[in-house]
Amino acid sequence: DADVTQTPRNRITKTGKRIMLECSQTKGHDRMYWYRQDPGLGLRLIYYSFDVKDINKGEISDGYSVSRQAQAKFSLSLESAIPNQTALYFCATSDPGTTQETQYFGPGTRLLVL
Amino acid sequence: GNSVTQMEGPVTLSEEAFLTINCTYTATGYPSLFWYVQYPGEGLQLLLKATKADDKGSNKGFEATYRKETTSFHLEKGSVQVSDSAVYFCALSDLSFQKLVFGTGTRLLVSP
């Protein structure tokens, strides 16, 4: 079984809808991240969390919110989806104590906003 | 701020050719440097890393050397295979906040 899972894997939604992307991990890592990937732009950090009580904005947090429900779960919400949020979204985890800066990625969620 | 610049792709090679993908960085201090690989339909996975100047990271026949004097971390492989076709991302770690900064990615296409 994968250590970092994301649901759904694919999602089509309409402008203005609220949607949630979920991430779960069995690695026991404290740190979790959400990125989006766009062609020609690489990965950009949306939000990150260093533990359940710690949430931080990344470089492109506008239009997004997150919830860290437990050490193993980190959800990303789009309160009112817009077409330019069409992208591939990745969740990642890390643990400085054991893996240093290495991050472990989920398989991604492909989101299309019409 | 910290940034990573890598060569644009796609890079198209025949099997057994030599591969170089260039990566340069701008950073304060001495970050750790990484190469991640993304195979079609999958998430990113760590390929190799180096944590200090002159360190060489290696894995699966790929190598990269941390060059502080040229602020570079170029990825090389002596003989590529079709199975190496993927997108390769160079990244650095912001040591202050334990975040990764990624380059834009370079797509490698290897033909038989």
Short mmCIF file of N, CA and C in Angstrom, two decimals, chain A residues 102-105, chain B residues 6 19 21 33-39 43-50 56-64 73-77 80 83-91 100 102 106 108:
data_model
loop_
_atom_site.label_atom_id
_atom_site.label_comp_id
_atom_site.label_asym_id
_atom_site.label_seq_id
_atom_site.Cartn_x
_atom_site.Cartn_y
_atom_site.Cartn_z
N THR A 102 14.23 15.46 2.82
CA THR A 102 13.59 14.69 1.76
C THR A 102 12.09 14.67 1.94
N GLN A 103 11.35 14.92 0.88
CA GLN A 103 9.90 14.87 0.93
C GLN A 103 9.39 13.68 0.12
N TYR A 104 8.26 13.12 0.58
CA TYR A 104 7.64 11.96 -0.05
C TYR A 104 6.29 12.38 -0.58
N PHE A 105 6.07 12.12 -1.86
CA PHE A 105 4.90 12.65 -2.55
C PHE A 105 3.83 11.59 -2.77
N GLN B 6 16.53 25.46 -14.30
CA GLN B 6 16.98 24.29 -15.03
C GLN B 6 16.64 24.41 -16.50
N LEU B 19 23.57 11.68 -20.93
CA LEU B 19 22.60 12.69 -20.53
C LEU B 19 23.23 13.73 -19.61
N ILE B 21 21.48 17.23 -17.69
CA ILE B 21 20.43 18.22 -17.48
C ILE B 21 21.00 19.26 -16.52
N LEU B 33 20.70 20.12 -1.93
CA LEU B 33 20.23 20.10 -3.31
C LEU B 33 19.70 18.71 -3.66
N PHE B 34 18.67 18.69 -4.50
CA PHE B 34 17.96 17.45 -4.80
C PHE B 34 17.67 17.35 -6.29
N TRP B 35 17.57 16.12 -6.75
CA TRP B 35 16.91 15.81 -8.02
C TRP B 35 15.76 14.85 -7.71
N TYR B 36 14.56 15.27 -8.16
CA TYR B 36 13.39 14.41 -8.08
C TYR B 36 13.01 13.99 -9.50
N VAL B 37 12.37 12.81 -9.63
CA VAL B 37 11.93 12.33 -10.93
C VAL B 37 10.44 12.02 -10.86
N GLN B 38 9.75 12.36 -11.93
CA GLN B 38 8.30 12.10 -12.02
C GLN B 38 8.06 11.25 -13.26
N TYR B 39 7.72 9.98 -13.04
CA TYR B 39 7.36 9.11 -14.15
C TYR B 39 5.91 9.36 -14.54
N GLY B 43 3.52 10.50 -8.83
CA GLY B 43 4.05 11.63 -8.09
C GLY B 43 5.55 11.69 -8.19
N LEU B 44 6.14 12.70 -7.55
CA LEU B 44 7.59 12.84 -7.59
C LEU B 44 8.22 11.88 -6.59
N GLN B 45 9.40 11.41 -6.94
CA GLN B 45 10.18 10.60 -6.01
C GLN B 45 11.63 11.06 -6.05
N LEU B 46 12.25 10.98 -4.89
CA LEU B 46 13.63 11.43 -4.78
C LEU B 46 14.54 10.55 -5.62
N LEU B 47 15.39 11.17 -6.45
CA LEU B 47 16.36 10.44 -7.23
C LEU B 47 17.72 10.44 -6.53
N LEU B 48 18.17 11.64 -6.14
CA LEU B 48 19.43 11.75 -5.41
C LEU B 48 19.50 13.10 -4.73
N LYS B 49 20.46 13.23 -3.80
CA LYS B 49 20.61 14.52 -3.13
C LYS B 49 22.05 14.70 -2.68
N ALA B 50 22.39 15.94 -2.37
CA ALA B 50 23.71 16.28 -1.83
C ALA B 50 23.51 17.38 -0.81
N LYS B 56 28.79 14.35 -3.93
CA LYS B 56 28.20 13.77 -5.14
C LYS B 56 27.06 12.87 -4.73
N GLY B 57 25.87 13.14 -5.26
CA GLY B 57 24.74 12.23 -5.06
C GLY B 57 24.67 11.29 -6.24
N SER B 58 24.27 10.04 -5.97
CA SER B 58 24.16 9.08 -7.07
C SER B 58 23.08 8.06 -6.77
N ASN B 59 22.44 7.59 -7.84
CA ASN B 59 21.39 6.59 -7.70
C ASN B 59 20.99 6.13 -9.10
N LYS B 60 20.81 4.85 -9.30
CA LYS B 60 20.32 4.27 -10.55
C LYS B 60 21.16 4.70 -11.76
N GLY B 61 22.44 4.95 -11.56
CA GLY B 61 23.31 5.36 -12.65
C GLY B 61 23.36 6.85 -12.88
N PHE B 62 22.51 7.59 -12.18
CA PHE B 62 22.51 9.05 -12.26
C PHE B 62 23.48 9.62 -11.22
N GLU B 63 24.10 10.75 -11.56
CA GLU B 63 24.99 11.43 -10.63
C GLU B 63 24.81 12.93 -10.74
N ALA B 64 25.09 13.62 -9.63
CA ALA B 64 25.12 15.08 -9.64
C ALA B 64 26.07 15.52 -8.54
N PHE B 73 24.22 22.09 -9.98
CA PHE B 73 23.97 20.71 -9.54
C PHE B 73 23.45 19.95 -10.76
N HIS B 74 24.30 19.78 -11.76
CA HIS B 74 23.89 19.20 -13.03
C HIS B 74 23.71 17.69 -12.91
N LEU B 75 22.66 17.18 -13.52
CA LEU B 75 22.36 15.75 -13.49
C LEU B 75 22.98 15.07 -14.71
N GLU B 76 23.65 13.94 -14.49
CA GLU B 76 24.30 13.22 -15.59
C GLU B 76 24.02 11.72 -15.48
N LYS B 77 23.99 11.10 -16.66
CA LYS B 77 23.94 9.64 -16.71
C LYS B 77 24.67 9.21 -17.96
N VAL B 80 21.59 6.32 -21.10
CA VAL B 80 20.17 6.35 -20.73
C VAL B 80 19.42 5.18 -21.34
N SER B 83 13.40 3.47 -20.21
CA SER B 83 12.69 3.57 -18.93
C SER B 83 13.05 4.82 -18.13
N ASP B 84 14.06 5.55 -18.56
CA ASP B 84 14.43 6.81 -17.90
C ASP B 84 13.57 7.98 -18.37
N SER B 85 12.74 7.76 -19.35
CA SER B 85 11.85 8.81 -19.84
C SER B 85 10.94 9.28 -18.71
N ALA B 86 11.01 10.56 -18.39
CA ALA B 86 10.31 11.11 -17.23
C ALA B 86 10.55 12.61 -17.22
N VAL B 87 9.98 13.27 -16.20
CA VAL B 87 10.28 14.67 -15.96
C VAL B 87 11.19 14.75 -14.74
N TYR B 88 12.26 15.51 -14.85
CA TYR B 88 13.25 15.63 -13.79
C TYR B 88 13.22 17.04 -13.21
N PHE B 89 13.14 17.10 -11.88
CA PHE B 89 13.07 18.38 -11.17
C PHE B 89 14.29 18.56 -10.28
N CYS B 90 14.94 19.68 -10.43
CA CYS B 90 15.99 20.08 -9.51
C CYS B 90 15.34 20.89 -8.39
N ALA B 91 15.83 20.76 -7.17
CA ALA B 91 15.23 21.48 -6.04
C ALA B 91 16.28 21.79 -5.00
N LEU B 100 11.00 23.03 0.23
CA LEU B 100 11.70 22.81 -1.03
C LEU B 100 11.29 23.87 -2.05
N PHE B 102 11.46 24.33 -6.12
CA PHE B 102 11.65 23.50 -7.30
C PHE B 102 11.95 24.33 -8.54
N THR B 106 12.37 19.32 -16.34
CA THR B 106 12.88 19.04 -17.69
C THR B 106 12.39 17.66 -18.10
N LEU B 108 12.49 14.40 -20.21
CA LEU B 108 13.44 13.57 -20.96
C LEU B 108 12.68 12.51 -21.73
#
